[in-house]
PDB file of C-alpha atoms in Angstrom:
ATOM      1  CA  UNK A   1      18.171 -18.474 -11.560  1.00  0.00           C
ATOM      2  CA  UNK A   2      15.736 -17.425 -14.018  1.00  0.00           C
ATOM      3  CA  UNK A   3      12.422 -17.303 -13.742  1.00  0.00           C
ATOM      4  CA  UNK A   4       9.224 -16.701 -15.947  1.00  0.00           C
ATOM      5  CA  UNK A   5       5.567 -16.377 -14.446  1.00  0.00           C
ATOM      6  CA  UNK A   6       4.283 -16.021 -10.815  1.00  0.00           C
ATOM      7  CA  UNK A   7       6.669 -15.908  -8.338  1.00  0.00           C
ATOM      8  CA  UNK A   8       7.306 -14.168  -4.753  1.00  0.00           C
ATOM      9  CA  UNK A   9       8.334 -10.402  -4.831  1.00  0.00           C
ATOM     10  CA  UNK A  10      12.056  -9.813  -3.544  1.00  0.00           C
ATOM     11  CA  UNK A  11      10.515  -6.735  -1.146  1.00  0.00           C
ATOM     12  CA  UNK A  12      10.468  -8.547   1.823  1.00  0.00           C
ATOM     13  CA  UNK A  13      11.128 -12.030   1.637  1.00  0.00           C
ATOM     14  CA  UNK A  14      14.511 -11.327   3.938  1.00  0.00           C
ATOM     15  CA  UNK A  15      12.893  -9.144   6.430  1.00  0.00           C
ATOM     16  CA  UNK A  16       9.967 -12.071   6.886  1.00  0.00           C
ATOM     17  CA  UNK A  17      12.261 -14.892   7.435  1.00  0.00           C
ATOM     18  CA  UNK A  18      14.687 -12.755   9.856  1.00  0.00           C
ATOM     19  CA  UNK A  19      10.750 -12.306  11.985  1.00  0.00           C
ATOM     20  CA  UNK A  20      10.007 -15.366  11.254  1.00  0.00           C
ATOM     21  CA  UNK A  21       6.822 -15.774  13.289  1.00  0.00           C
ATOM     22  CA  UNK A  22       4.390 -14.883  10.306  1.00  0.00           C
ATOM     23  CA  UNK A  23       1.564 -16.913  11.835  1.00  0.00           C
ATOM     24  CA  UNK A  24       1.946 -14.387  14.714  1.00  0.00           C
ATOM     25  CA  UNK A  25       2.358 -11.018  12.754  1.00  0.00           C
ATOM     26  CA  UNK A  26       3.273 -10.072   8.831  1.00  0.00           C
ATOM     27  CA  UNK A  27       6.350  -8.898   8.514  1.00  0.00           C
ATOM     28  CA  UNK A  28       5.866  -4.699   8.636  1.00  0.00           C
ATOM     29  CA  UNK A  29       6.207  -3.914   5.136  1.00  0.00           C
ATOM     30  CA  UNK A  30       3.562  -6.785   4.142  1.00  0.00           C
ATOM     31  CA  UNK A  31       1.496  -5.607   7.082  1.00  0.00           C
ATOM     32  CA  UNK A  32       1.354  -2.171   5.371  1.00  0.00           C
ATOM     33  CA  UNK A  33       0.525  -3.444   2.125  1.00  0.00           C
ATOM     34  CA  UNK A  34       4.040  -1.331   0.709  1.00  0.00           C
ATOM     35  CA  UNK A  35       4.178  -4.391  -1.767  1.00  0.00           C
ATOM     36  CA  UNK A  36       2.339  -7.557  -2.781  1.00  0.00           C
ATOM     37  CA  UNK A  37       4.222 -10.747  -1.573  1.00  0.00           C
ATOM     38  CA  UNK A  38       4.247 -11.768  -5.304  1.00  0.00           C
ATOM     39  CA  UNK A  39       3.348 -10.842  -9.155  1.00  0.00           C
ATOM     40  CA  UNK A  40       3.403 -11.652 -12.301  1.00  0.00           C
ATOM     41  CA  UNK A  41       6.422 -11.067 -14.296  1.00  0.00           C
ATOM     42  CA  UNK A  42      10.474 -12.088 -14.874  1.00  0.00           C
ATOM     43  CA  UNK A  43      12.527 -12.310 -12.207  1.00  0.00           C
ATOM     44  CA  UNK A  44      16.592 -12.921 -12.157  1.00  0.00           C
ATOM     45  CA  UNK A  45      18.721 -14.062  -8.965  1.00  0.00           C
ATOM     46  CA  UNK A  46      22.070 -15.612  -7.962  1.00  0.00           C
ATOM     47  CA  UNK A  47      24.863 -14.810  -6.043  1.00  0.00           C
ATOM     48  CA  UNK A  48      28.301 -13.684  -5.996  1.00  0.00           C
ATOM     49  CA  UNK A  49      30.265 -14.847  -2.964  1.00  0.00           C
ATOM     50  CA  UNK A  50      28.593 -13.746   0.312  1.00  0.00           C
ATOM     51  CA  UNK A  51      26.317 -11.048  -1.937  1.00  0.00           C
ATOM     52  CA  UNK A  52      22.817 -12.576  -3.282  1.00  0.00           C
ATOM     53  CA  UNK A  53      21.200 -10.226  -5.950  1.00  0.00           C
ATOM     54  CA  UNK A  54      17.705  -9.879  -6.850  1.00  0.00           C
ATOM     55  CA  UNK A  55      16.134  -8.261 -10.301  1.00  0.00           C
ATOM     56  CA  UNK A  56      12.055  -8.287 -11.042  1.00  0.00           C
ATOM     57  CA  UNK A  57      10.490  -7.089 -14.226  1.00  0.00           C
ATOM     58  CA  UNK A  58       6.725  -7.363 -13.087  1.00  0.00           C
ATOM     59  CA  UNK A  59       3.034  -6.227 -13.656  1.00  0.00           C
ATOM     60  CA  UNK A  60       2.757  -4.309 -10.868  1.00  0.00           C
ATOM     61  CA  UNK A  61      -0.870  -5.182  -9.550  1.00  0.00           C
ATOM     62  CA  UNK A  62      -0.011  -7.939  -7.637  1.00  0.00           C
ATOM     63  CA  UNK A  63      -1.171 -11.619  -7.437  1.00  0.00           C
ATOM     64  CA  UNK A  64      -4.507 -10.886  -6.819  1.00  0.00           C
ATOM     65  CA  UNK A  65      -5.044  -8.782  -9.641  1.00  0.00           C
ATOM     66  CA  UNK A  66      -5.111  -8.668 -13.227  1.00  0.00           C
ATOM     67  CA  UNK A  67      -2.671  -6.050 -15.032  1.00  0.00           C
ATOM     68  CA  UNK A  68      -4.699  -2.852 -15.656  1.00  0.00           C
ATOM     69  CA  UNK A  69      -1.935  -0.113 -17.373  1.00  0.00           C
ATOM     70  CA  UNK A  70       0.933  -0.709 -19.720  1.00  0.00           C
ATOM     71  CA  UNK A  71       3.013   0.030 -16.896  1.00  0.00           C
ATOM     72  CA  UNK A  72       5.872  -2.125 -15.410  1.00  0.00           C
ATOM     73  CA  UNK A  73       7.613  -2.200 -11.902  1.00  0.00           C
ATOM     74  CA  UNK A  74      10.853  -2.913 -11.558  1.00  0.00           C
ATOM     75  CA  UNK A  75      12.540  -4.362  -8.163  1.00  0.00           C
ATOM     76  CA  UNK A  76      15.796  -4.861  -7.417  1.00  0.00           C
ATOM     77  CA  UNK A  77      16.685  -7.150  -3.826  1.00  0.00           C
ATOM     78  CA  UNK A  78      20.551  -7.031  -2.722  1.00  0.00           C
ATOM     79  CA  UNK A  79      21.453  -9.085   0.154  1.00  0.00           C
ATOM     80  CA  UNK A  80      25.183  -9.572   1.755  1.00  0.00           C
ATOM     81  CA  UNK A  81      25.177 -12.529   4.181  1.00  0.00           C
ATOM     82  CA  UNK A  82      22.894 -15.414   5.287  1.00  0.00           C
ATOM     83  CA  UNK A  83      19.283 -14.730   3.559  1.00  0.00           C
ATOM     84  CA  UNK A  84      16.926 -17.304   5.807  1.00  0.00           C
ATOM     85  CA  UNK A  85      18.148 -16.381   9.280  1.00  0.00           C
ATOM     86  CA  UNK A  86      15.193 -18.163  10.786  1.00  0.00           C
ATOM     87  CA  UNK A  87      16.817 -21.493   9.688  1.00  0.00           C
ATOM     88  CA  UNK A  88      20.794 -20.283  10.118  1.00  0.00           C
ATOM     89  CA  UNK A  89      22.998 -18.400  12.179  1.00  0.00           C
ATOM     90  CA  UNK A  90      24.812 -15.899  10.784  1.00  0.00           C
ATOM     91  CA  UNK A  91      23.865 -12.151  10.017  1.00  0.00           C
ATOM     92  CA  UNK A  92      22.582 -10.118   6.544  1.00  0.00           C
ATOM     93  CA  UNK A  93      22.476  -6.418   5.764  1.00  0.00           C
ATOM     94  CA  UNK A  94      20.149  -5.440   2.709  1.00  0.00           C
ATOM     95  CA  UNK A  95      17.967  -3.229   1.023  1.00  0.00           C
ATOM     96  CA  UNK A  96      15.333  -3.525  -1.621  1.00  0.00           C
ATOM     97  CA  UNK A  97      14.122  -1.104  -4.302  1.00  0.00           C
ATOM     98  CA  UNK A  98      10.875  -0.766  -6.149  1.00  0.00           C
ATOM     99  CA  UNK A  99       9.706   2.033  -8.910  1.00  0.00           C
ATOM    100  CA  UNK A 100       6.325   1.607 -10.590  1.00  0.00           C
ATOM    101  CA  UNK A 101       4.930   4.620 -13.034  1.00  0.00           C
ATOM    102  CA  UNK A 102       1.683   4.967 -13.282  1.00  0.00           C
ATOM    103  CA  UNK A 103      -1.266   7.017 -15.060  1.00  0.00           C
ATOM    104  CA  UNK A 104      -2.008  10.074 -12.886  1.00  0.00           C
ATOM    105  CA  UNK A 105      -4.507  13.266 -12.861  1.00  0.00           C
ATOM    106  CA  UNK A 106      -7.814  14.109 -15.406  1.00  0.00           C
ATOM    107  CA  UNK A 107      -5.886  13.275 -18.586  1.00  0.00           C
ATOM    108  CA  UNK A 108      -4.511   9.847 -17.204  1.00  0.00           C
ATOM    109  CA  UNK A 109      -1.205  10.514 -19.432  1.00  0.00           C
ATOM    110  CA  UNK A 110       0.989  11.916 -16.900  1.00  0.00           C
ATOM    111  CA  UNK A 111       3.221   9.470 -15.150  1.00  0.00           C
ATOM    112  CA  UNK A 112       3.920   9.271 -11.605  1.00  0.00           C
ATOM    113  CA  UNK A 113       5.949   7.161 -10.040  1.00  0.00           C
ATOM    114  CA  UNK A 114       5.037   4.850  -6.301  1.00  0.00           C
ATOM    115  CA  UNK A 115       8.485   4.271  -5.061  1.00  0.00           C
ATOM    116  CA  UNK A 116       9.443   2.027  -2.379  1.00  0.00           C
ATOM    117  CA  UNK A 117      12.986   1.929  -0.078  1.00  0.00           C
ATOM    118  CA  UNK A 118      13.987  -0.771   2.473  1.00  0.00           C
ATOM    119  CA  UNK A 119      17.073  -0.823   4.787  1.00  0.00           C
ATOM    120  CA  UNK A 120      17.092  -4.330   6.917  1.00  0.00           C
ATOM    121  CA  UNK A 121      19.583  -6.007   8.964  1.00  0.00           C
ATOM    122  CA  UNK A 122      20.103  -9.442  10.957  1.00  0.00           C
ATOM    123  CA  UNK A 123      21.711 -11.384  13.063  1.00  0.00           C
ATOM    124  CA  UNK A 124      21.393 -15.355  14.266  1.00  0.00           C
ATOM    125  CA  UNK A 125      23.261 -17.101  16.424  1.00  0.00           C
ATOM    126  CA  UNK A 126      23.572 -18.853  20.590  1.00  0.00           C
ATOM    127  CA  UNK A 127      19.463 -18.890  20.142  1.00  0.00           C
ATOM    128  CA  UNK A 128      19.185 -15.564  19.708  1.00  0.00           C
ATOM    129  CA  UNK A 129      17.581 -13.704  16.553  1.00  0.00           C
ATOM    130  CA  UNK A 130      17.192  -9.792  16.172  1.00  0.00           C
ATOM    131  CA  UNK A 131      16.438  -7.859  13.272  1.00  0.00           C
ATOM    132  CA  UNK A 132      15.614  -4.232  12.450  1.00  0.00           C
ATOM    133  CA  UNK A 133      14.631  -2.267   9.349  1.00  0.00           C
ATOM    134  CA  UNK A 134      13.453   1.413   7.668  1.00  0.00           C
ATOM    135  CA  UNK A 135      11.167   1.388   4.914  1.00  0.00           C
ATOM    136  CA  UNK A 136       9.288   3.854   2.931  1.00  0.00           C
ATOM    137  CA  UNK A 137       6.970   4.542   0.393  1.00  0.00           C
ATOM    138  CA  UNK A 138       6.439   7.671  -2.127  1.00  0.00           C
ATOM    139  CA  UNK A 139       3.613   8.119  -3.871  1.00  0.00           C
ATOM    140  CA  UNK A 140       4.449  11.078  -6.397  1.00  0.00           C
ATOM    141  CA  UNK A 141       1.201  11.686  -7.224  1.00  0.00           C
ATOM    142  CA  UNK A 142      -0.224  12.240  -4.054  1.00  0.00           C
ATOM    143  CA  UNK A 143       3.158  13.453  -2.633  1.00  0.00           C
ATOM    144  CA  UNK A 144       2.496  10.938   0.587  1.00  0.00           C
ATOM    145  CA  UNK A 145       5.406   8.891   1.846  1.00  0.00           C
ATOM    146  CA  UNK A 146       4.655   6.272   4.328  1.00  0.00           C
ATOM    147  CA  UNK A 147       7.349   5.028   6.604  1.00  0.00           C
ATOM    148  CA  UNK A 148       8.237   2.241   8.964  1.00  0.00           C
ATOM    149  CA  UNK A 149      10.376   1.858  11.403  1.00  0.00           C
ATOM    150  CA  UNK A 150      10.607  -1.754  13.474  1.00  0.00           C
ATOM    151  CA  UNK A 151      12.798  -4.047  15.385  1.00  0.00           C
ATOM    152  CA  UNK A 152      12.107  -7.647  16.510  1.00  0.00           C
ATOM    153  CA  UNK A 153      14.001 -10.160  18.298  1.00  0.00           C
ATOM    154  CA  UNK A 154      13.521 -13.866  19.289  1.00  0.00           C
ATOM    155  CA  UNK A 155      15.647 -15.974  22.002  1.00  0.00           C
ATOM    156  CA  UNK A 156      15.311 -19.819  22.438  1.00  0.00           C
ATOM    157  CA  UNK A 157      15.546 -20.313  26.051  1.00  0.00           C
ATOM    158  CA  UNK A 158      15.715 -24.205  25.653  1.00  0.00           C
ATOM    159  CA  UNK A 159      14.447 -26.458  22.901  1.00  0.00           C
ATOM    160  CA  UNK A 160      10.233 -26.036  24.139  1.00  0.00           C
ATOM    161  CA  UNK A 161       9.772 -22.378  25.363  1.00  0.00           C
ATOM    162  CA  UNK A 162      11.421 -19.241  23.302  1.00  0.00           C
ATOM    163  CA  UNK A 163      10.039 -15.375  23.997  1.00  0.00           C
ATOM    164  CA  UNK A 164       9.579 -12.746  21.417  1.00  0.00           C
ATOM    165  CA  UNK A 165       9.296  -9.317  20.827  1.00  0.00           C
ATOM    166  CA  UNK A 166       7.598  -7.400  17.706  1.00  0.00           C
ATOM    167  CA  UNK A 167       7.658  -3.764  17.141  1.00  0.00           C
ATOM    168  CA  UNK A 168       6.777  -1.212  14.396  1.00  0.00           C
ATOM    169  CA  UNK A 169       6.045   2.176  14.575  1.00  0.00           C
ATOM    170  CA  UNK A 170       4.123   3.194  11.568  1.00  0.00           C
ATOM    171  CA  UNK A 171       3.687   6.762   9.997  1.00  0.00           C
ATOM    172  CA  UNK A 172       0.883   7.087   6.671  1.00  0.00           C
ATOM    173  CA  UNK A 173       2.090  10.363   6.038  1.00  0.00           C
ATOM    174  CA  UNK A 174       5.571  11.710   6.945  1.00  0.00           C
ATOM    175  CA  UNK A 175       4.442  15.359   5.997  1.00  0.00           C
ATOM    176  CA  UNK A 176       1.352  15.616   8.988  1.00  0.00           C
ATOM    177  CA  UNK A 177       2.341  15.240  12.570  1.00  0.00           C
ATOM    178  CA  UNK A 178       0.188  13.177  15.191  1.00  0.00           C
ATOM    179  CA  UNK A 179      -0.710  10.659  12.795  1.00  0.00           C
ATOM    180  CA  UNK A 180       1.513   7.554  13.399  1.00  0.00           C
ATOM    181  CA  UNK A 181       0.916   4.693  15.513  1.00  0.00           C
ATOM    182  CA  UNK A 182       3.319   1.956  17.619  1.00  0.00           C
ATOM    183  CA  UNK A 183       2.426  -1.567  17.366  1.00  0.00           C
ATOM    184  CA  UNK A 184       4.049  -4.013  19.846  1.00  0.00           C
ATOM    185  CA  UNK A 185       4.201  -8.048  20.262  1.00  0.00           C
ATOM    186  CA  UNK A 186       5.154  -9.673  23.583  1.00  0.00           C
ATOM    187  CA  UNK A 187       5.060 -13.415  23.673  1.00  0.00           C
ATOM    188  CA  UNK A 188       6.403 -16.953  24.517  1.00  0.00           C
ATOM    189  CA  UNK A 189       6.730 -19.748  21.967  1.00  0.00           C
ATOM    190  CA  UNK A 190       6.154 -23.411  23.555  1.00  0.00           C
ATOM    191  CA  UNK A 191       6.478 -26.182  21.378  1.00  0.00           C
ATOM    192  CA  UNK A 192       5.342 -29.643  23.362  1.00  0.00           C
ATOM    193  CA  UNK A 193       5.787 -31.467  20.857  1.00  0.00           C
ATOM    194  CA  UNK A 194       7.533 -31.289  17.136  1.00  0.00           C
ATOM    195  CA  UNK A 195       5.050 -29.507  15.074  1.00  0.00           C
ATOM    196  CA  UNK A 196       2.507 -28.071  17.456  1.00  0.00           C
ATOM    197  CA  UNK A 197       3.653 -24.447  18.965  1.00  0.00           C
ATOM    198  CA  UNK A 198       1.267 -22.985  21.729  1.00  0.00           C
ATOM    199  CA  UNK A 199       1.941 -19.049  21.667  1.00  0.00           C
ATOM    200  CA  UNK A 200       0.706 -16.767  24.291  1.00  0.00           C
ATOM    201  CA  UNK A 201       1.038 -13.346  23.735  1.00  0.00           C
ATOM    202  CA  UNK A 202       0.248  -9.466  24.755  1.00  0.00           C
ATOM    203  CA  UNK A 203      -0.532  -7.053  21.517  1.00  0.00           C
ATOM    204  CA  UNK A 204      -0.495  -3.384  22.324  1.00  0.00           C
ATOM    205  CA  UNK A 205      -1.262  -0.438  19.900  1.00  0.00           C
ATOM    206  CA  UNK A 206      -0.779   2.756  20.696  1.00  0.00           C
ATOM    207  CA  UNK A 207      -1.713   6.575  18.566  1.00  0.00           C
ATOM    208  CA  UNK A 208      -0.155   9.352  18.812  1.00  0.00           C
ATOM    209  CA  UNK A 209      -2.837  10.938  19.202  1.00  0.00           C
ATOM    210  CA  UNK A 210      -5.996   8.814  21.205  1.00  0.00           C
ATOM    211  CA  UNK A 211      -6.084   5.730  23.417  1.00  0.00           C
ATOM    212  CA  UNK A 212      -4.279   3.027  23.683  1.00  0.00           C
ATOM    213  CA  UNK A 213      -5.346  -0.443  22.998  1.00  0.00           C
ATOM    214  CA  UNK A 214      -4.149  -3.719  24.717  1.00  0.00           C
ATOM    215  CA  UNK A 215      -5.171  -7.133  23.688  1.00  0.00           C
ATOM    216  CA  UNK A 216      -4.300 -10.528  24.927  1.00  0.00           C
ATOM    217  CA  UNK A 217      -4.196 -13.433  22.355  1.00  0.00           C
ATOM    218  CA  UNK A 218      -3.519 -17.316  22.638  1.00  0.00           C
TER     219      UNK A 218
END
């Protein structure tokens, strides 16, 4: 498949449907804003047996924004098993790639580089749905990497009521200590009727350093 013009970014379109409660939670590495969900650009798919491949040749600035550098980023998506657990059983392991120079420092001609890894894997099947993944994010010119760590898991206990869990633990910068917080999801899914799910849930967030933070949401 080839395709010209605006289309979704191949960062995390795995990871999200492996979740799959986005009207709960964005997946972690949309949460953290390590990529827009989609760009401007040329992107390239397809698939060779159980493998599905994934090349972008994009602005960079995202879909809310107009390109602002002569600058290109460049993803690449590779994917071996079932791709849209949240509709199949089956399991995937992946990762995805993304490199994007940019302008840095007084003279604006030096280029750095923002430069993005993603480890994920899945698995679907007797109603139950886990996932896991490790991503993070360089910034050269800042020399900041952020990094995620999260696991989330889903089991249908009959057709109406299925529980979930959501965690990440989140770090902005690898290099400074105490600085990282743990998000975490507890909830039931109860669908009365077919399109209408009622979802109950507890949201806790907790520092390193500071208080903790507990919220209850329906």
């Amino acid at each position: 498949k080839l395709i010209f013009g605006m289309q979704g970014m191949n960062i995390f379109n795995v990871t999200e449907k492996t979740w799959g409660f986005r009207f709960l939670q964005k997946s972690p590495m949309d949460k953290y804003k390590f990529s827009s969900s989609a760009d401007m650009g040329i992107g390239y798919s397809g698939k060779i047996n159980n493998l599905n491949y994934s090349f972008m040749y994009t602005n960079g600035s995202g879909y809310k924004e107009t390109e602002n550098d002569e600058h290109k980023k460049i993803s690449v998506q590779l994917v071996y098993g079932e791709k849209k657990l949240v509709k199949k059983d089956g399991f995937n392991i992946g990762m995805s790639f993304s490199m994007e120079p940019y302008n840095c420092c007084v003279s604006n001609t030096t280029n750095k580089n923002r430069v993005l890894m993603g480890y994920y894997g899945g698995y679907s099947g007797y109603g139950l749905r886990i996932g896991s993944e490790f991503d993070t994010y360089k910034d050269d010119g800042t020399n900041i990497t952020q990094q995620i760590m999260a696991g989330y898991a889903s089991y249908k206990i009959s057709d109406k009521p299925e529980t979930l869990v959501y965690v990440d633990m989140y770090d902005p910068d690898t290099s400074t200590e105490n600085d990282g917080n743990t998000d975490m999801i507890i909830g039931v899914n109860y669908r009365p009727e077919k399109g209408l799910t009622i979802t109950p849930n507890l949201r806790t967030s907790t520092p390193d350093e500071g208080d903790a933070t507990t919220m209850f949401m329906l």
